[in-house]
PDB file of C-alpha atoms in Angstrom:
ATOM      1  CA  UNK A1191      12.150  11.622  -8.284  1.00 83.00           C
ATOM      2  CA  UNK A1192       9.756   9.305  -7.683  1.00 93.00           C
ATOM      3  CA  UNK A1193       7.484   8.282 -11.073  1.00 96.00           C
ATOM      4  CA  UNK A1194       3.827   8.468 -11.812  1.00 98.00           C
ATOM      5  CA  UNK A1195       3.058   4.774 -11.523  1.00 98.00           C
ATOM      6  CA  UNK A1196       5.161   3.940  -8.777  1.00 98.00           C
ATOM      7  CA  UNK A1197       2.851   6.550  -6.784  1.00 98.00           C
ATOM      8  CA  UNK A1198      -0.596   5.663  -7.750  1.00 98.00           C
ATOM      9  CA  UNK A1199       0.349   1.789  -6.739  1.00 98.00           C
ATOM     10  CA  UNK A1200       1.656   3.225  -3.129  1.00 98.00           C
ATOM     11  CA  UNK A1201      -1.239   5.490  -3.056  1.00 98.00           C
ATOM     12  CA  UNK A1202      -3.281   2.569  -3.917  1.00 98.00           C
ATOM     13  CA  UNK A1203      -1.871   0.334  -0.579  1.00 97.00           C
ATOM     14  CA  UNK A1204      -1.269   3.301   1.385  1.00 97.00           C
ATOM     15  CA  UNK A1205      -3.478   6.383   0.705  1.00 97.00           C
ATOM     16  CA  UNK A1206      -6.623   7.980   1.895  1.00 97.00           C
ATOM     17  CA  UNK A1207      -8.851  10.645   0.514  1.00 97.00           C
ATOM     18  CA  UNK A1208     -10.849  11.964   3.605  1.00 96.00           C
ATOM     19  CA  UNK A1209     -13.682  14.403   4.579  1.00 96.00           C
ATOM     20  CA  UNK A1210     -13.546  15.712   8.295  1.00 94.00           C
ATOM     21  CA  UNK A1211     -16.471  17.362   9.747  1.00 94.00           C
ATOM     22  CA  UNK A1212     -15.500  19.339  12.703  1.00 93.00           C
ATOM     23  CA  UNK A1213     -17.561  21.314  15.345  1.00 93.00           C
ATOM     24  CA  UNK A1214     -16.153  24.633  14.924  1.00 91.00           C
ATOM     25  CA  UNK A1215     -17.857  27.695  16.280  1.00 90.00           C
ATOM     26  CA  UNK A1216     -16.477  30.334  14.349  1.00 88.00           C
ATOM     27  CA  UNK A1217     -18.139  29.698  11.479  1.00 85.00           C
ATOM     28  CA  UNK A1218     -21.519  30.065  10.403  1.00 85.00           C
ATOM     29  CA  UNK A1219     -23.144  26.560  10.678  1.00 89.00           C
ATOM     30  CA  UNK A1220     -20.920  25.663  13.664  1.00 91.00           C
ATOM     31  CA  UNK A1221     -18.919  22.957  11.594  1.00 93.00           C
ATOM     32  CA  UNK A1222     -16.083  23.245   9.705  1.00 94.00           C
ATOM     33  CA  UNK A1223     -15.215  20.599   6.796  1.00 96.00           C
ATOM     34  CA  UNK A1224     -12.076  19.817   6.197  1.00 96.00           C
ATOM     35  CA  UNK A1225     -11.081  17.406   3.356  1.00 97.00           C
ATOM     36  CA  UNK A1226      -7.364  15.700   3.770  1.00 97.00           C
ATOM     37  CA  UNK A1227      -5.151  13.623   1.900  1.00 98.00           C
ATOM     38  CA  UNK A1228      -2.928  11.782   3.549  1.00 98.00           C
ATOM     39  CA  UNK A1229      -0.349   8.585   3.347  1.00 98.00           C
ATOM     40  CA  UNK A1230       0.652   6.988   6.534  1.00 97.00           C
ATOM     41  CA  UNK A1231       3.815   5.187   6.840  1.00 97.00           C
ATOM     42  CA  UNK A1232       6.204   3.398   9.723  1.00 96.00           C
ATOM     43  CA  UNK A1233       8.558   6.414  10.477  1.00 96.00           C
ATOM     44  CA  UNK A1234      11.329   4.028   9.389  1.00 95.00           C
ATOM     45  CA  UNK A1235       9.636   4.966   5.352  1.00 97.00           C
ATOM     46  CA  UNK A1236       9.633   8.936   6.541  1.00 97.00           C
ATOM     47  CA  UNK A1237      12.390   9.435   3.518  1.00 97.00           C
ATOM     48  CA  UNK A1238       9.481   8.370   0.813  1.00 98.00           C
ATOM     49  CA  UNK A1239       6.930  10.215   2.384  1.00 98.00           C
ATOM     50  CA  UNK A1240       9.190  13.859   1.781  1.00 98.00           C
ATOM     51  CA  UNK A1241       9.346  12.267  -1.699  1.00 98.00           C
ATOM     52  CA  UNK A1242       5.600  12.510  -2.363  1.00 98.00           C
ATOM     53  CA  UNK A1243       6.180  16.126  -0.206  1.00 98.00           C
ATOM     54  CA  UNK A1244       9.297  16.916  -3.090  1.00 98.00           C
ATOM     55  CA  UNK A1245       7.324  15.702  -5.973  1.00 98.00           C
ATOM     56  CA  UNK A1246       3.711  17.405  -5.630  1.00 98.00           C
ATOM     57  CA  UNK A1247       5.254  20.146  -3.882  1.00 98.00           C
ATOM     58  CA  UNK A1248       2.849  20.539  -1.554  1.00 98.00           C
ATOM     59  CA  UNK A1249       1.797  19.400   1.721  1.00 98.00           C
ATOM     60  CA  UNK A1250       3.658  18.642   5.105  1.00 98.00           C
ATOM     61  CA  UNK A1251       5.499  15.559   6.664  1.00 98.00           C
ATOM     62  CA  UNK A1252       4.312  15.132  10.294  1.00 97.00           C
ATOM     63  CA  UNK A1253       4.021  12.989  13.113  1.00 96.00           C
ATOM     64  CA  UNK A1254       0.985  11.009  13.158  1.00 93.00           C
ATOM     65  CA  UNK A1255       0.086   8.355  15.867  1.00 90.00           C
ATOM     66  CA  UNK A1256       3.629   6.875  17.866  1.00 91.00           C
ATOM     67  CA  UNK A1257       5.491   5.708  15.711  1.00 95.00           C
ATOM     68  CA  UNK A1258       4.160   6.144  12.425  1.00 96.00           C
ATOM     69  CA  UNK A1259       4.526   9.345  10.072  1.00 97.00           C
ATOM     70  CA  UNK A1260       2.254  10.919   7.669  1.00 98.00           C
ATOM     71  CA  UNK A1261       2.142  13.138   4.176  1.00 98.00           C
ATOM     72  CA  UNK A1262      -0.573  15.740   4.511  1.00 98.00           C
ATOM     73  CA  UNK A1263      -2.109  17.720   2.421  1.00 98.00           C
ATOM     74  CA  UNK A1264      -5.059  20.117   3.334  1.00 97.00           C
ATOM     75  CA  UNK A1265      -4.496  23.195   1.613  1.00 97.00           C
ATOM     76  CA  UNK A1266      -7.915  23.991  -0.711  1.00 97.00           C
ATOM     77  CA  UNK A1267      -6.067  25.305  -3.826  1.00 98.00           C
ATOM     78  CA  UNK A1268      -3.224  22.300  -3.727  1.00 98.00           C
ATOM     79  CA  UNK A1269      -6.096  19.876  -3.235  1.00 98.00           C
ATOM     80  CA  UNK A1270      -7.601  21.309  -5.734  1.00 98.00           C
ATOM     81  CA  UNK A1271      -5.129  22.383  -8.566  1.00 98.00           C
ATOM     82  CA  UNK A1272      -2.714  19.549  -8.099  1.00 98.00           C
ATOM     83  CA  UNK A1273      -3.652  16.621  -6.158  1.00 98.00           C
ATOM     84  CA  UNK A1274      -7.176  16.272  -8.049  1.00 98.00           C
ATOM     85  CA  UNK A1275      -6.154  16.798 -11.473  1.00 98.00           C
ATOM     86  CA  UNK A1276      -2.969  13.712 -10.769  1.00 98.00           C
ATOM     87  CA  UNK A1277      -5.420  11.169  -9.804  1.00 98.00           C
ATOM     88  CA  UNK A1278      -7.816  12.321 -12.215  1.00 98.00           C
ATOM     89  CA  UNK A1279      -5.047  12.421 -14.918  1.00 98.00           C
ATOM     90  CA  UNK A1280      -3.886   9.168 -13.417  1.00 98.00           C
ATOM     91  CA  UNK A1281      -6.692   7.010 -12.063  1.00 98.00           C
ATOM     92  CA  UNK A1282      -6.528   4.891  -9.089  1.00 98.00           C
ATOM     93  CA  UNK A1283      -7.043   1.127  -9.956  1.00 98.00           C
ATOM     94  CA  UNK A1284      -8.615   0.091  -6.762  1.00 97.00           C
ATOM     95  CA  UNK A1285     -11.912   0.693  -5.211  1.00 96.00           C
ATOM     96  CA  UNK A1286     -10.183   3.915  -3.487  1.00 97.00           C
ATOM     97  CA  UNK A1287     -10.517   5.262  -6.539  1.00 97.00           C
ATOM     98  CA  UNK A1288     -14.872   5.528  -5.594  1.00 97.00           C
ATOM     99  CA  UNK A1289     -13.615   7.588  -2.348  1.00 97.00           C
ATOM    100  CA  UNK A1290     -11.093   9.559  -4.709  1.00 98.00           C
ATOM    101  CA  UNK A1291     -14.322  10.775  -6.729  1.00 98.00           C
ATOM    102  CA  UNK A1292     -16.705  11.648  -4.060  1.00 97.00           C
ATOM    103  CA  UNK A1293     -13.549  13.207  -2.365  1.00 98.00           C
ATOM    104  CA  UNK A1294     -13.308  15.419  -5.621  1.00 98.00           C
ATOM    105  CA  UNK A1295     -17.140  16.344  -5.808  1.00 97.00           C
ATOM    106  CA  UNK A1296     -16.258  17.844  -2.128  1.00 98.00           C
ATOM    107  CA  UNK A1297     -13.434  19.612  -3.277  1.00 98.00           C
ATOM    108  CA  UNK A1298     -15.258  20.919  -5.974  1.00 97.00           C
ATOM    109  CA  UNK A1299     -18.328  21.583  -4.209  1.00 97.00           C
ATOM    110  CA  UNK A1300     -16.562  23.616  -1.656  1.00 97.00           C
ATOM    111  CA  UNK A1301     -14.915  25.324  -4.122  1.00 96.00           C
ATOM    112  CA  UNK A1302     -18.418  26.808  -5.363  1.00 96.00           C
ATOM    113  CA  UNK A1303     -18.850  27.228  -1.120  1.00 94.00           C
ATOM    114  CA  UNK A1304     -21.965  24.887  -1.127  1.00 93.00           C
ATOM    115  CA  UNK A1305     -20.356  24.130   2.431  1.00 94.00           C
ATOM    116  CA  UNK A1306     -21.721  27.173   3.252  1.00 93.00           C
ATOM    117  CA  UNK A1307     -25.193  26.488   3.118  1.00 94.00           C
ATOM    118  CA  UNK A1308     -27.213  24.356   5.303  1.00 94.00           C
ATOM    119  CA  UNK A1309     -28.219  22.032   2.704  1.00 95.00           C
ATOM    120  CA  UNK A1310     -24.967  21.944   1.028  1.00 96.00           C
ATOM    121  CA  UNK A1311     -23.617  20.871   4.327  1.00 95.00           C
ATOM    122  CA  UNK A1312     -26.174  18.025   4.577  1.00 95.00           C
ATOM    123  CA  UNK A1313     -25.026  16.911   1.121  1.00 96.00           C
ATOM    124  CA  UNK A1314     -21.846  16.711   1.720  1.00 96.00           C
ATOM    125  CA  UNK A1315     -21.879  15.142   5.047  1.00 95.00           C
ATOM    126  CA  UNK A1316     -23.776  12.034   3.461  1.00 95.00           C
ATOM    127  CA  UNK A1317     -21.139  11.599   0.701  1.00 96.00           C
ATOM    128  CA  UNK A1318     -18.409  11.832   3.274  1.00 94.00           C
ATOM    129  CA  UNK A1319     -20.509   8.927   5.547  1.00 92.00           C
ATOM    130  CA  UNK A1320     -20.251   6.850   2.087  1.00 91.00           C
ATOM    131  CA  UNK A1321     -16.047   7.339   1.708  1.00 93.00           C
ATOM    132  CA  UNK A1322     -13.443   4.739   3.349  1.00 80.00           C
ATOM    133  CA  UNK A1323     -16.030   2.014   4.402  1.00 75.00           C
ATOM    134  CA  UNK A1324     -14.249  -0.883   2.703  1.00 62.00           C
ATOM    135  CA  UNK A1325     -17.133  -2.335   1.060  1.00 53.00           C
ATOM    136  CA  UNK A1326     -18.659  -3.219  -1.877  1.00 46.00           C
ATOM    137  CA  UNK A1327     -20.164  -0.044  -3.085  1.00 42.00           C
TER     138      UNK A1327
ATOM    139  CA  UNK B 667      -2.189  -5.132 -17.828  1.00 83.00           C
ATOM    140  CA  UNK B 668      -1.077  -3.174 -14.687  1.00 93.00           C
ATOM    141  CA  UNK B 669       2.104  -1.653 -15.434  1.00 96.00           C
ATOM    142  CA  UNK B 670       5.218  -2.187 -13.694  1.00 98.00           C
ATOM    143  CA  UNK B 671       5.734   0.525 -11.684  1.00 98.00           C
ATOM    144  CA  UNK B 672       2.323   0.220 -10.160  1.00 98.00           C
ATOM    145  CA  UNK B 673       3.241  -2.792  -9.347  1.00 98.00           C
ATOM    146  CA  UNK B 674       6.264  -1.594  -7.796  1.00 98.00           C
ATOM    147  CA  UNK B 675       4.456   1.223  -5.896  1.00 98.00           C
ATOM    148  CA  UNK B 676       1.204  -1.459  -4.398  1.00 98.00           C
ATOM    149  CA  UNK B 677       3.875  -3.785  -3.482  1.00 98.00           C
ATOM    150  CA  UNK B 678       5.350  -1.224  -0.963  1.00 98.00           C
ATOM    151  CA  UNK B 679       2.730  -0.651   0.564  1.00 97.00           C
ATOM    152  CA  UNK B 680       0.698  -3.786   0.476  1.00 97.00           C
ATOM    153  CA  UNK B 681       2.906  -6.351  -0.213  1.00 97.00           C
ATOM    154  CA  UNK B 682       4.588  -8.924   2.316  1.00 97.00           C
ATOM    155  CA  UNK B 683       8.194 -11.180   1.811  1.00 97.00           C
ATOM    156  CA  UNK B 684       7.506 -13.695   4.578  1.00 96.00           C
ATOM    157  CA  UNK B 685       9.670 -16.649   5.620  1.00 96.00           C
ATOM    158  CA  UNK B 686       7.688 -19.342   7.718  1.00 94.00           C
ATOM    159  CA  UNK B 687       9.669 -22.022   9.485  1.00 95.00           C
ATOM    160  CA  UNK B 688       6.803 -24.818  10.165  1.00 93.00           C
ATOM    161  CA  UNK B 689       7.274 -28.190  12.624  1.00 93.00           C
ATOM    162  CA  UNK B 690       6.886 -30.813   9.831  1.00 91.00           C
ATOM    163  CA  UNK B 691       8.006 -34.461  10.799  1.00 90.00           C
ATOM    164  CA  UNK B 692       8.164 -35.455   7.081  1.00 88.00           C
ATOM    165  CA  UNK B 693      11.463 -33.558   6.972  1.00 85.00           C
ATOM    166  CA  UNK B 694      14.790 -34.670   7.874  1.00 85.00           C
ATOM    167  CA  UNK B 695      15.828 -32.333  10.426  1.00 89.00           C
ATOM    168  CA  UNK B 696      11.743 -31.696  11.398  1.00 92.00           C
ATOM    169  CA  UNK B 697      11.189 -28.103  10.232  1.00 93.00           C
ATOM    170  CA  UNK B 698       9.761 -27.393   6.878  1.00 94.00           C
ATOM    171  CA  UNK B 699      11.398 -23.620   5.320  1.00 96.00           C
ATOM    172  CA  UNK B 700       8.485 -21.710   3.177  1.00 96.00           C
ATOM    173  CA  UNK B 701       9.095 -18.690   1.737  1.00 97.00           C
ATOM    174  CA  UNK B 702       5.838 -16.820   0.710  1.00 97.00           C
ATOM    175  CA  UNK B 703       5.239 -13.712  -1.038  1.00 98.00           C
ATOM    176  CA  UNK B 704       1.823 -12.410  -0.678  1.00 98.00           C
ATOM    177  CA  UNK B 705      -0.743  -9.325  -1.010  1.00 98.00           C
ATOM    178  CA  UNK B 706      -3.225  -9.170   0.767  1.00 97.00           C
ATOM    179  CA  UNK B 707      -6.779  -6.866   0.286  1.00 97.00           C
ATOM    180  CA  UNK B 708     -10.308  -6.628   1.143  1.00 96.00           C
ATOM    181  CA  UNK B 709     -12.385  -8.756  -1.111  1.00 96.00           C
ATOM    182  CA  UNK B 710     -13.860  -5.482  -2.667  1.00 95.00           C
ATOM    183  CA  UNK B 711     -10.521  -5.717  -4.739  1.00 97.00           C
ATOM    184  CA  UNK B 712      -9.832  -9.322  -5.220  1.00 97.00           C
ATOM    185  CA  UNK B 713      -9.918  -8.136  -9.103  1.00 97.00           C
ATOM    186  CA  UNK B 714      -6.389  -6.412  -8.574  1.00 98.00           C
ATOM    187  CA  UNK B 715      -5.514  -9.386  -7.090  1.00 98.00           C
ATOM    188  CA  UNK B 716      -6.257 -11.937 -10.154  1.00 98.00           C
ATOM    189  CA  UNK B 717      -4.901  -8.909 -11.991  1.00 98.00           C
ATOM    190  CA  UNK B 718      -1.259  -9.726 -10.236  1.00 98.00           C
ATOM    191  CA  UNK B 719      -1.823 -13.356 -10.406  1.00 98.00           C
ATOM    192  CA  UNK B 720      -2.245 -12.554 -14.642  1.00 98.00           C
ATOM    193  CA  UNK B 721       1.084 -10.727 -14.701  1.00 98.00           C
ATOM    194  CA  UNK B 722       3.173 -12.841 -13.097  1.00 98.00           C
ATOM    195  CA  UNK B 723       1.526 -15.692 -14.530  1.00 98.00           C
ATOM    196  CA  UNK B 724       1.848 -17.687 -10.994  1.00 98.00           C
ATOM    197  CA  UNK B 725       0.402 -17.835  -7.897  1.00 98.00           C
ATOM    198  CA  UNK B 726      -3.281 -18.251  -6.529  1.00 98.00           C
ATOM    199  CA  UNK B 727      -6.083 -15.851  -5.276  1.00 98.00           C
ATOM    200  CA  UNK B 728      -7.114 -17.120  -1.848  1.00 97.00           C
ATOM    201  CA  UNK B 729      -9.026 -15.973   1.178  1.00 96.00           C
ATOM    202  CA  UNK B 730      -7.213 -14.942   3.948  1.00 93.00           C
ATOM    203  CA  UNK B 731      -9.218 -14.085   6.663  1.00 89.00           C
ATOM    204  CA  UNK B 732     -12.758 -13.119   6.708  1.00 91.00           C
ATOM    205  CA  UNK B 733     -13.109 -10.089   4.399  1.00 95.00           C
ATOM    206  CA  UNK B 734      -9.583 -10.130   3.166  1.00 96.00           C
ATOM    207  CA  UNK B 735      -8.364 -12.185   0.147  1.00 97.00           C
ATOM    208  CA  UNK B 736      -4.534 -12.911  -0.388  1.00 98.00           C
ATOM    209  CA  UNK B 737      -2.643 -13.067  -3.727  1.00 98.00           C
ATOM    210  CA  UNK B 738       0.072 -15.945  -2.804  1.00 98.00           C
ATOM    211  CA  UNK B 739       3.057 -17.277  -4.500  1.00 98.00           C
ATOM    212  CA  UNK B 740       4.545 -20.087  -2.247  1.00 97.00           C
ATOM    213  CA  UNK B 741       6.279 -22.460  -5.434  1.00 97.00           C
ATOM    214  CA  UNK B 742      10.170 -22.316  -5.063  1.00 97.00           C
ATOM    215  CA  UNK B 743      10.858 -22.363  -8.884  1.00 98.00           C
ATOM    216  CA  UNK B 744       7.893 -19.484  -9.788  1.00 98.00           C
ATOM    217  CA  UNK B 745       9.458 -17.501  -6.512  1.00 98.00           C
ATOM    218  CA  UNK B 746      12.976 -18.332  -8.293  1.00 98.00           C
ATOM    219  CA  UNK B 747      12.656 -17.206 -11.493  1.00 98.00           C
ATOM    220  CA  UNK B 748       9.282 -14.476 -11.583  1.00 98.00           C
ATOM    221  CA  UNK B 749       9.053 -12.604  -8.596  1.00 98.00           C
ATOM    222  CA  UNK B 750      12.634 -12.512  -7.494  1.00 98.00           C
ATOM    223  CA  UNK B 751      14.187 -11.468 -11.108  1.00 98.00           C
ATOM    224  CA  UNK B 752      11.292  -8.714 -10.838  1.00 98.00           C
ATOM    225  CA  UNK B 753      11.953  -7.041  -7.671  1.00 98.00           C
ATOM    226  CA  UNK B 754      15.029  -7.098  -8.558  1.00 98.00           C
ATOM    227  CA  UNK B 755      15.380  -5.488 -11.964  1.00 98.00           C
ATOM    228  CA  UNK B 756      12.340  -2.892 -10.343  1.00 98.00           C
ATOM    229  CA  UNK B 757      13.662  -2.064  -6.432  1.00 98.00           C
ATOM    230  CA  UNK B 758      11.080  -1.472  -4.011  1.00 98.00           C
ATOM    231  CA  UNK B 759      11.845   1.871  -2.934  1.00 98.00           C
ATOM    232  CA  UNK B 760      10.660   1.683   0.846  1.00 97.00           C
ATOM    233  CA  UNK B 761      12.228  -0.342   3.289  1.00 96.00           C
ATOM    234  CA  UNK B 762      10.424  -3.450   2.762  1.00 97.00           C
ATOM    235  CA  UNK B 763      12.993  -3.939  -0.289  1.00 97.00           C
ATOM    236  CA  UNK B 764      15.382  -4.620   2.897  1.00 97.00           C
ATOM    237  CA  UNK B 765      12.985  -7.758   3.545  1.00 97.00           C
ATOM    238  CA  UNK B 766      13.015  -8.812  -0.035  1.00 98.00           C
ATOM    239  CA  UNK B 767      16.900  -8.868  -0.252  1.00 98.00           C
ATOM    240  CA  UNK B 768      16.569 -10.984   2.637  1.00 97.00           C
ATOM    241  CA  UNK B 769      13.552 -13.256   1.141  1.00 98.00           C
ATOM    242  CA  UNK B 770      16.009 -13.701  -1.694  1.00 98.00           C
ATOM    243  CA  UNK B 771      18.904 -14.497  -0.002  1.00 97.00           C
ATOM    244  CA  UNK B 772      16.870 -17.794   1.865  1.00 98.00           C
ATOM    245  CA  UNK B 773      15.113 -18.604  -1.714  1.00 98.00           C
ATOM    246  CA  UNK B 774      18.828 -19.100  -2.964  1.00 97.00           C
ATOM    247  CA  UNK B 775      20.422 -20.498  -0.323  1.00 97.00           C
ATOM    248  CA  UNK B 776      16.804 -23.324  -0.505  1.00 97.00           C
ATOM    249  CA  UNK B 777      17.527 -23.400  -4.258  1.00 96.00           C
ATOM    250  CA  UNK B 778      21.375 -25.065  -3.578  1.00 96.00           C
ATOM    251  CA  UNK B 779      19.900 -27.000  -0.308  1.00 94.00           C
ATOM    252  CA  UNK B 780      20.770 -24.949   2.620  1.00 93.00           C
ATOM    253  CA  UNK B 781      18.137 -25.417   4.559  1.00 93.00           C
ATOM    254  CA  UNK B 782      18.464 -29.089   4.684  1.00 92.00           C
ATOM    255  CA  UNK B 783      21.648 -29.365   7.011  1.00 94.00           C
ATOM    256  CA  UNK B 784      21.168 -27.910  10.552  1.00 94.00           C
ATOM    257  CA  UNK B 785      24.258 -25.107  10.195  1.00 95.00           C
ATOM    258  CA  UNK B 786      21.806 -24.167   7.137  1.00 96.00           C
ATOM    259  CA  UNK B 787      18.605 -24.190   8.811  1.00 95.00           C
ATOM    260  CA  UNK B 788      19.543 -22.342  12.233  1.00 95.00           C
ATOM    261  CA  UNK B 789      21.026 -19.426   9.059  1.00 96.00           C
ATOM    262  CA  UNK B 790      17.959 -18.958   7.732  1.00 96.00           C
ATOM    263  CA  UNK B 791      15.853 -18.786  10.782  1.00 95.00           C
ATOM    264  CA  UNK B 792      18.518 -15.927  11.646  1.00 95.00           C
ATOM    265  CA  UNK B 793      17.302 -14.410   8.684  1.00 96.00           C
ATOM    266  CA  UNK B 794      13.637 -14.734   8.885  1.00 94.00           C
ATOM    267  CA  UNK B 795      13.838 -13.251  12.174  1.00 92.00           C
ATOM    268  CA  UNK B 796      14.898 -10.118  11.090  1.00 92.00           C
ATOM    269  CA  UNK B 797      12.531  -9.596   8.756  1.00 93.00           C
ATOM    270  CA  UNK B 798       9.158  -7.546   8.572  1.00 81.00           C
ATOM    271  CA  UNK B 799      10.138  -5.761  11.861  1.00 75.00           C
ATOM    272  CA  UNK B 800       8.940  -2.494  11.019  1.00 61.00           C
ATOM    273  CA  UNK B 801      12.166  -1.003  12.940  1.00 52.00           C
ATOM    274  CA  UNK B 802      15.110   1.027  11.293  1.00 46.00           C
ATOM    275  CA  UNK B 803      17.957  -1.470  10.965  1.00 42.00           C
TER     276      UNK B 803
END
């Protein structure tokens, strides 16, 4: 089993909290948002990516672009009950940490379905333009 | 202090073992051997940076290029007796550990002068050329 520490270091390096905002007609404001978790790794390192699967138990192990592999999580209610609360419990100690936050107040936000509105989909779209810009914030 | 296993976990994903083999007419046989073990991050974390630099008590904080800064350990004895005796007590647990078993291998054969007679030299470029491949070996 991998331990706490070890994880938020490679999820440090390797990790990315990230808000999509897709076109998607079948729902009501024609855009779907769909927050992700992910860690990417050479497909040669697929064996520690079914480790994060095994130890949040959660998430999927898929292709991602040739020959790299990725650890995916998507689900709402494992964002939300189990990969926030870790990184909360367990904070980040670089600036991904900032993106970790606002990825959060997304979470959480959709959780009250301010995605739902018009102007919660505004807000939400400017704190996703603000995540994974790799600078000084 | 960052704790080990962080340490552990950031170094798989962001750390490098590297083995240059430079042209240097100073040298006996012409080619100077220089291990190097790095990290490397945007300067919006060059604070985690001087943060490894403070626990291994080694090393310098340099810029790499353009928006990236490198932590860098390059002295033989500080690679001898820190950062090898670390990764070795605490394994990297993704492949790049392969690399560092490799890194140590030339850092010991330097440390009894290897590298100084030409059987030695055309060893360790062997070596070094089989390392940070990103392929399954």
């Amino acid at each position: 089993m991998l331990q706490v520490q070890w994880i938020v270091g490679f999820v440090d390096g390797e990790g990315c909290f990230h808000i999509a905002i897709n076109r998607n007609e079948g729902m009501s404001l024609g855009f779907q948002v769909l927050p992700e978790f992910t860690v990417v790794q050479h497909k040669r390192d697929v064996q520690i990516l079914h480790k994060l699967k095994a130890y949040f138990g959660c998430g999927v192990v898929r292709t991602n672009h040739g020959d790299r592999m990725a650890y995916r999580v998507r689900g709402h209610d494992q964002l939300r009950d189990i990969i926030l609360p870790f990184f909360l419990k367990h904070p980040l100690k670089t600036k991904k940490n900032i993106d970790f936050l606002k990825f959060r107040d997304v979470v959480l936000m959709m959780d009250k379905g301010v995605h739902l509105t018009g102007d919660g989909l505004e807000k939400i779209r400017g704190i996703a333009g603000q995540m994974n810009r790799q600078t000084v914030r």
